[in-house]
């Protein structure tokens, strides 16, 4: 189930990136100049939460361009 969810998320984010590049154009290095809005949240209020996430949304299309899950716990330990 996790593999399928990751595959769909990657396809959706890539499609949103391509739409921005098509809408705004690209410079020589392949970057597009577009406005974004960033927002994040933690699992619990205050400074005691160990998990959270951040999302980047395009102002031009309203679509999600990136999502990052955050954790204060070391996954390799």
Short mmCIF file of the N, C-alpha and C atoms (twelve columns), coordinates in Angstrom:
data_MODEL
# 
_entry.id   MODEL 
# 
loop_
_atom_site.group_PDB 
_atom_site.id 
_atom_site.type_symbol 
_atom_site.label_atom_id 
_atom_site.label_alt_id 
_atom_site.label_comp_id 
_atom_site.label_asym_id 
_atom_site.label_seq_id 
_atom_site.Cartn_x 
_atom_site.Cartn_y 
_atom_site.Cartn_z 
_atom_site.pdbx_PDB_model_num 
ATOM 1   N N  . UNK A 1  0.825  -1.185 0.000   1 
ATOM 2   C CA . UNK A 1  0.000  0.000  0.000   1 
ATOM 3   C C  . UNK A 1  0.879  1.263  0.000   1 
ATOM 4   N N  . UNK A 2  1.959  1.243  0.786   1 
ATOM 5   C CA . UNK A 2  2.847  2.402  0.852   1 
ATOM 6   C C  . UNK A 2  3.493  2.680  -0.492  1 
ATOM 7   N N  . UNK A 3  3.916  1.632  -1.209  1 
ATOM 8   C CA . UNK A 3  4.529  1.808  -2.529  1 
ATOM 9   C C  . UNK A 3  3.549  2.464  -3.499  1 
ATOM 10  N N  . UNK A 4  2.304  2.014  -3.462  1 
ATOM 11  C CA . UNK A 4  1.284  2.577  -4.355  1 
ATOM 12  C C  . UNK A 4  1.008  4.038  -4.018  1 
ATOM 13  N N  . UNK A 5  0.929  4.364  -2.726  1 
ATOM 14  C CA . UNK A 5  0.677  5.746  -2.312  1 
ATOM 15  C C  . UNK A 5  1.832  6.655  -2.726  1 
ATOM 16  N N  . UNK A 6  3.071  6.184  -2.554  1 
ATOM 17  C CA . UNK A 6  4.234  6.975  -2.957  1 
ATOM 18  C C  . UNK A 6  4.260  7.185  -4.469  1 
ATOM 19  N N  . UNK A 7  3.914  6.150  -5.227  1 
ATOM 20  C CA . UNK A 7  3.913  6.249  -6.687  1 
ATOM 21  C C  . UNK A 7  2.887  7.279  -7.162  1 
ATOM 22  N N  . UNK A 8  1.697  7.244  -6.592  1 
ATOM 23  C CA . UNK A 8  0.647  8.205  -6.973  1 
ATOM 24  C C  . UNK A 8  1.046  9.622  -6.563  1 
ATOM 25  N N  . UNK A 9  1.617  9.767  -5.369  1 
ATOM 26  C CA . UNK A 9  2.054  11.088 -4.911  1 
ATOM 27  C C  . UNK A 9  3.132  11.649 -5.834  1 
ATOM 28  N N  . UNK A 10 4.101  10.830 -6.210  1 
ATOM 29  C CA . UNK A 10 5.167  11.289 -7.111  1 
ATOM 30  C C  . UNK A 10 4.621  11.677 -8.481  1 
ATOM 31  N N  . UNK A 11 3.690  10.898 -9.016  1 
ATOM 32  C CA . UNK A 11 3.082  11.217 -10.305 1 
ATOM 33  C C  . UNK A 11 2.322  12.543 -10.231 1 
ATOM 34  N N  . UNK A 12 1.575  12.742 -9.161  1 
ATOM 35  C CA . UNK A 12 0.788  13.960 -8.992  1 
ATOM 36  C C  . UNK A 12 1.691  15.184 -8.853  1 
ATOM 37  N N  . UNK A 13 2.748  15.081 -8.039  1 
ATOM 38  C CA . UNK A 13 3.664  16.204 -7.854  1 
ATOM 39  C C  . UNK A 13 4.417  16.515 -9.144  1 
ATOM 40  N N  . UNK A 14 4.828  15.483 -9.881  1 
ATOM 41  C CA . UNK A 14 5.514  15.703 -11.160 1 
ATOM 42  C C  . UNK A 14 4.599  16.383 -12.175 1 
ATOM 43  N N  . UNK A 15 3.332  15.995 -12.188 1 
ATOM 44  C CA . UNK A 15 2.372  16.633 -13.102 1 
ATOM 45  C C  . UNK A 15 2.186  18.107 -12.734 1 
ATOM 46  N N  . UNK A 16 2.151  18.422 -11.429 1 
ATOM 47  C CA . UNK A 16 2.022  19.816 -10.993 1 
ATOM 48  C C  . UNK A 16 3.260  20.619 -11.382 1 
ATOM 49  N N  . UNK A 17 4.451  20.020 -11.255 1 
ATOM 50  C CA . UNK A 17 5.687  20.700 -11.668 1 
ATOM 51  C C  . UNK A 17 5.669  20.992 -13.165 1 
ATOM 52  N N  . UNK A 18 5.263  20.010 -13.958 1 
ATOM 53  C CA . UNK A 18 5.212  20.198 -15.414 1 
ATOM 54  C C  . UNK A 18 4.218  21.282 -15.791 1 
ATOM 55  N N  . UNK A 19 3.088  21.352 -15.070 1 
ATOM 56  C CA . UNK A 19 2.086  22.379 -15.353 1 
ATOM 57  C C  . UNK A 19 2.648  23.775 -15.077 1 
ATOM 58  N N  . UNK A 20 3.395  23.925 -13.986 1 
ATOM 59  C CA . UNK A 20 4.030  25.211 -13.669 1 
ATOM 60  C C  . UNK A 20 5.041  25.589 -14.744 1 
ATOM 61  N N  . UNK A 21 5.875  24.626 -15.175 1 
ATOM 62  C CA . UNK A 21 6.864  24.902 -16.218 1 
ATOM 63  C C  . UNK A 21 6.185  25.315 -17.525 1 
ATOM 64  N N  . UNK A 22 5.068  24.673 -17.836 1 
ATOM 65  C CA . UNK A 22 4.325  25.006 -19.053 1 
ATOM 66  C C  . UNK A 22 3.685  26.394 -18.935 1 
ATOM 67  N N  . UNK A 23 3.141  26.696 -17.768 1 
ATOM 68  C CA . UNK A 23 2.441  27.962 -17.545 1 
ATOM 69  C C  . UNK A 23 3.407  29.144 -17.469 1 
ATOM 70  N N  . UNK A 24 4.507  28.981 -16.744 1 
ATOM 71  C CA . UNK A 24 5.430  30.085 -16.473 1 
ATOM 72  C C  . UNK A 24 6.670  30.090 -17.354 1 
ATOM 73  N N  . UNK A 25 6.948  28.998 -18.028 1 
ATOM 74  C CA . UNK A 25 8.175  28.911 -18.811 1 
ATOM 75  C C  . UNK A 25 9.364  28.564 -17.934 1 
ATOM 76  N N  . UNK A 26 10.520 28.363 -18.566 1 
ATOM 77  C CA . UNK A 26 11.735 27.980 -17.853 1 
ATOM 78  C C  . UNK A 26 12.871 28.899 -18.256 1 
ATOM 79  N N  . UNK A 27 13.838 29.062 -17.345 1 
ATOM 80  C CA . UNK A 27 15.055 29.785 -17.712 1 
ATOM 81  C C  . UNK A 27 16.065 28.786 -18.280 1 
ATOM 82  N N  . UNK A 28 17.263 29.239 -18.512 1 
ATOM 83  C CA . UNK A 28 18.297 28.406 -19.129 1 
ATOM 84  C C  . UNK A 28 18.623 27.175 -18.278 1 
ATOM 85  N N  . UNK A 29 18.548 27.335 -16.959 1 
ATOM 86  C CA . UNK A 29 18.881 26.234 -16.051 1 
ATOM 87  C C  . UNK A 29 17.703 25.309 -15.776 1 
ATOM 88  N N  . UNK A 30 16.532 25.590 -16.347 1 
ATOM 89  C CA . UNK A 30 15.360 24.734 -16.169 1 
ATOM 90  C C  . UNK A 30 14.471 25.118 -15.002 1 
ATOM 91  N N  . UNK A 31 14.690 26.294 -14.408 1 
ATOM 92  C CA . UNK A 31 13.888 26.744 -13.276 1 
ATOM 93  C C  . UNK A 31 12.761 27.650 -13.752 1 
ATOM 94  N N  . UNK A 32 11.626 27.600 -13.034 1 
ATOM 95  C CA . UNK A 32 10.500 28.486 -13.305 1 
ATOM 96  C C  . UNK A 32 10.357 29.477 -12.166 1 
ATOM 97  N N  . UNK A 33 9.995  30.710 -12.488 1 
ATOM 98  C CA . UNK A 33 9.781  31.744 -11.490 1 
ATOM 99  C C  . UNK A 33 8.293  31.774 -11.170 1 
ATOM 100 N N  . UNK A 34 7.923  31.203 -10.024 1 
ATOM 101 C CA . UNK A 34 6.509  31.152 -9.650  1 
ATOM 102 C C  . UNK A 34 6.364  31.428 -8.163  1 
ATOM 103 N N  . UNK A 35 5.205  31.917 -7.770  1 
ATOM 104 C CA . UNK A 35 4.916  32.179 -6.366  1 
ATOM 105 C C  . UNK A 35 4.431  30.924 -5.668  1 
ATOM 106 N N  . UNK A 36 4.843  30.767 -4.420  1 
ATOM 107 C CA . UNK A 36 4.419  29.610 -3.637  1 
ATOM 108 C C  . UNK A 36 3.981  30.044 -2.249  1 
ATOM 109 N N  . UNK A 37 3.218  29.202 -1.620  1 
ATOM 110 C CA . UNK A 37 2.808  29.379 -0.241  1 
ATOM 111 C C  . UNK A 37 3.232  28.141 0.533   1 
ATOM 112 N N  . UNK A 38 3.867  28.339 1.676   1 
ATOM 113 C CA . UNK A 38 4.334  27.214 2.494   1 
ATOM 114 C C  . UNK A 38 3.573  27.197 3.810   1 
ATOM 115 N N  . UNK A 39 3.239  26.009 4.276   1 
ATOM 116 C CA . UNK A 39 2.572  25.872 5.564   1 
ATOM 117 C C  . UNK A 39 2.975  24.553 6.179   1 
ATOM 118 N N  . UNK A 40 3.036  24.531 7.485   1 
ATOM 119 C CA . UNK A 40 3.419  23.319 8.178   1 
ATOM 120 C C  . UNK A 40 2.620  23.139 9.450   1 
ATOM 121 N N  . UNK A 41 2.707  21.952 9.999   1 
ATOM 122 C CA . UNK A 41 1.995  21.646 11.226  1 
ATOM 123 C C  . UNK A 41 2.748  20.572 11.990  1 
ATOM 124 N N  . UNK A 42 2.546  20.536 13.294  1 
ATOM 125 C CA . UNK A 42 3.091  19.475 14.127  1 
ATOM 126 C C  . UNK A 42 1.942  18.630 14.633  1 
ATOM 127 N N  . UNK A 43 2.256  17.413 15.070  1 
ATOM 128 C CA . UNK A 43 1.229  16.488 15.524  1 
ATOM 129 C C  . UNK A 43 0.523  17.005 16.779  1 
ATOM 130 N N  . UNK A 44 1.280  17.639 17.685  1 
ATOM 131 C CA . UNK A 44 0.717  18.192 18.915  1 
ATOM 132 C C  . UNK A 44 1.146  19.646 19.052  1 
ATOM 133 N N  . UNK A 45 0.405  20.419 19.833  1 
ATOM 134 C CA . UNK A 45 0.766  21.813 20.093  1 
ATOM 135 C C  . UNK A 45 2.002  21.883 20.987  1 
ATOM 136 N N  . UNK A 46 2.637  23.024 20.950  1 
ATOM 137 C CA . UNK A 46 3.788  23.240 21.819  1 
ATOM 138 C C  . UNK A 46 5.046  22.639 21.224  1 
ATOM 139 N N  . UNK A 47 6.034  22.480 22.068  1 
ATOM 140 C CA . UNK A 47 7.323  21.982 21.607  1 
ATOM 141 C C  . UNK A 47 7.529  20.512 21.951  1 
ATOM 142 N N  . UNK A 48 6.476  19.791 22.286  1 
ATOM 143 C CA . UNK A 48 6.612  18.399 22.691  1 
ATOM 144 C C  . UNK A 48 6.338  17.412 21.556  1 
ATOM 145 N N  . UNK A 49 5.932  17.887 20.397  1 
ATOM 146 C CA . UNK A 49 5.609  16.987 19.295  1 
ATOM 147 C C  . UNK A 49 6.870  16.465 18.618  1 
ATOM 148 N N  . UNK A 50 6.824  15.221 18.176  1 
ATOM 149 C CA . UNK A 50 7.953  14.599 17.491  1 
ATOM 150 C C  . UNK A 50 7.731  14.484 15.990  1 
ATOM 151 N N  . UNK A 51 6.498  14.693 15.519  1 
ATOM 152 C CA . UNK A 51 6.174  14.504 14.104  1 
ATOM 153 C C  . UNK A 51 5.451  15.721 13.548  1 
ATOM 154 N N  . UNK A 52 5.708  16.001 12.269  1 
ATOM 155 C CA . UNK A 52 5.039  17.108 11.607  1 
ATOM 156 C C  . UNK A 52 5.175  16.993 10.099  1 
ATOM 157 N N  . UNK A 53 4.650  17.973 9.376   1 
ATOM 158 C CA . UNK A 53 4.779  17.981 7.922   1 
ATOM 159 C C  . UNK A 53 4.727  19.420 7.414   1 
ATOM 160 N N  . UNK A 54 5.281  19.612 6.221   1 
ATOM 161 C CA . UNK A 54 5.297  20.907 5.553   1 
ATOM 162 C C  . UNK A 54 4.830  20.701 4.116   1 
ATOM 163 N N  . UNK A 55 4.019  21.614 3.612   1 
ATOM 164 C CA . UNK A 55 3.538  21.529 2.234   1 
ATOM 165 C C  . UNK A 55 3.830  22.843 1.516   1 
ATOM 166 N N  . UNK A 56 4.151  22.746 0.222   1 
ATOM 167 C CA . UNK A 56 4.390  23.906 -0.631  1 
ATOM 168 C C  . UNK A 56 3.324  23.893 -1.723  1 
ATOM 169 N N  . UNK A 57 2.542  24.984 -1.799  1 
ATOM 170 C CA . UNK A 57 1.454  25.096 -2.766  1 
ATOM 171 C C  . UNK A 57 1.757  26.192 -3.769  1 
ATOM 172 N N  . UNK A 58 1.390  25.965 -5.014  1 
ATOM 173 C CA . UNK A 58 1.556  26.973 -6.058  1 
ATOM 174 C C  . UNK A 58 0.463  28.019 -5.935  1 
ATOM 175 N N  . UNK A 59 0.846  29.286 -5.964  1 
ATOM 176 C CA . UNK A 59 -0.133 30.368 -5.942  1 
ATOM 177 C C  . UNK A 59 -0.859 30.448 -7.284  1 
ATOM 178 N N  . UNK A 60 -0.156 30.101 -8.362  1 
ATOM 179 C CA . UNK A 60 -0.732 30.206 -9.702  1 
ATOM 180 C C  . UNK A 60 -1.778 29.137 -9.999  1 
ATOM 181 N N  . UNK A 61 -1.533 27.903 -9.554  1 
ATOM 182 C CA . UNK A 61 -2.453 26.813 -9.869  1 
ATOM 183 C C  . UNK A 61 -3.217 26.292 -8.661  1 
ATOM 184 N N  . UNK A 62 -2.719 26.574 -7.450  1 
ATOM 185 C CA . UNK A 62 -3.348 26.050 -6.240  1 
ATOM 186 C C  . UNK A 62 -3.005 24.595 -5.962  1 
ATOM 187 N N  . UNK A 63 -2.098 24.039 -6.747  1 
ATOM 188 C CA . UNK A 63 -1.743 22.629 -6.587  1 
ATOM 189 C C  . UNK A 63 -0.534 22.463 -5.680  1 
ATOM 190 N N  . UNK A 64 -0.464 21.304 -5.046  1 
ATOM 191 C CA . UNK A 64 0.640  20.991 -4.157  1 
ATOM 192 C C  . UNK A 64 1.876  20.654 -4.986  1 
ATOM 193 N N  . UNK A 65 2.997  21.338 -4.697  1 
ATOM 194 C CA . UNK A 65 4.240  21.109 -5.421  1 
ATOM 195 C C  . UNK A 65 5.199  20.205 -4.657  1 
ATOM 196 N N  . UNK A 66 5.092  20.187 -3.327  1 
ATOM 197 C CA . UNK A 66 5.987  19.347 -2.535  1 
ATOM 198 C C  . UNK A 66 5.412  19.168 -1.142  1 
ATOM 199 N N  . UNK A 67 5.701  18.020 -0.540  1 
ATOM 200 C CA . UNK A 67 5.314  17.709 0.831   1 
ATOM 201 C C  . UNK A 67 6.510  17.045 1.493   1 
ATOM 202 N N  . UNK A 68 6.780  17.445 2.721   1 
ATOM 203 C CA . UNK A 68 7.880  16.836 3.457   1 
ATOM 204 C C  . UNK A 68 7.394  16.469 4.855   1 
ATOM 205 N N  . UNK A 69 7.609  15.216 5.243   1 
ATOM 206 C CA . UNK A 69 7.266  14.751 6.577   1 
ATOM 207 C C  . UNK A 69 8.489  14.943 7.455   1 
ATOM 208 N N  . UNK A 70 8.282  15.520 8.637   1 
ATOM 209 C CA . UNK A 70 9.380  15.829 9.544   1 
ATOM 210 C C  . UNK A 70 9.279  14.999 10.812  1 
ATOM 211 N N  . UNK A 71 10.428 14.659 11.374  1 
ATOM 212 C CA . UNK A 71 10.456 13.905 12.613  1 
ATOM 213 C C  . UNK A 71 11.683 14.314 13.410  1 
ATOM 214 N N  . UNK A 72 11.530 14.429 14.708  1 
ATOM 215 C CA . UNK A 72 12.652 14.719 15.598  1 
ATOM 216 C C  . UNK A 72 13.305 13.421 16.086  1 
ATOM 217 N N  . UNK A 73 12.806 12.293 15.627  1 
ATOM 218 C CA . UNK A 73 13.339 10.993 16.024  1 
ATOM 219 C C  . UNK A 73 14.287 10.502 14.933  1 
ATOM 220 N N  . UNK A 74 15.454 10.026 15.316  1 
ATOM 221 C CA . UNK A 74 16.423 9.491  14.347  1 
ATOM 222 C C  . UNK A 74 15.966 8.110  13.890  1 
ATOM 223 N N  . UNK A 75 15.726 7.958  12.590  1 
ATOM 224 C CA . UNK A 75 15.243 6.698  12.045  1 
ATOM 225 C C  . UNK A 75 16.333 5.636  11.928  1 
ATOM 226 N N  . UNK A 76 17.606 6.030  11.979  1 
ATOM 227 C CA . UNK A 76 18.686 5.074  11.813  1 
ATOM 228 C C  . UNK A 76 19.145 4.463  13.129  1 
ATOM 229 N N  . UNK A 77 18.728 5.040  14.259  1 
ATOM 230 C CA . UNK A 77 19.165 4.513  15.562  1 
ATOM 231 C C  . UNK A 77 18.369 3.282  15.972  1 
# 
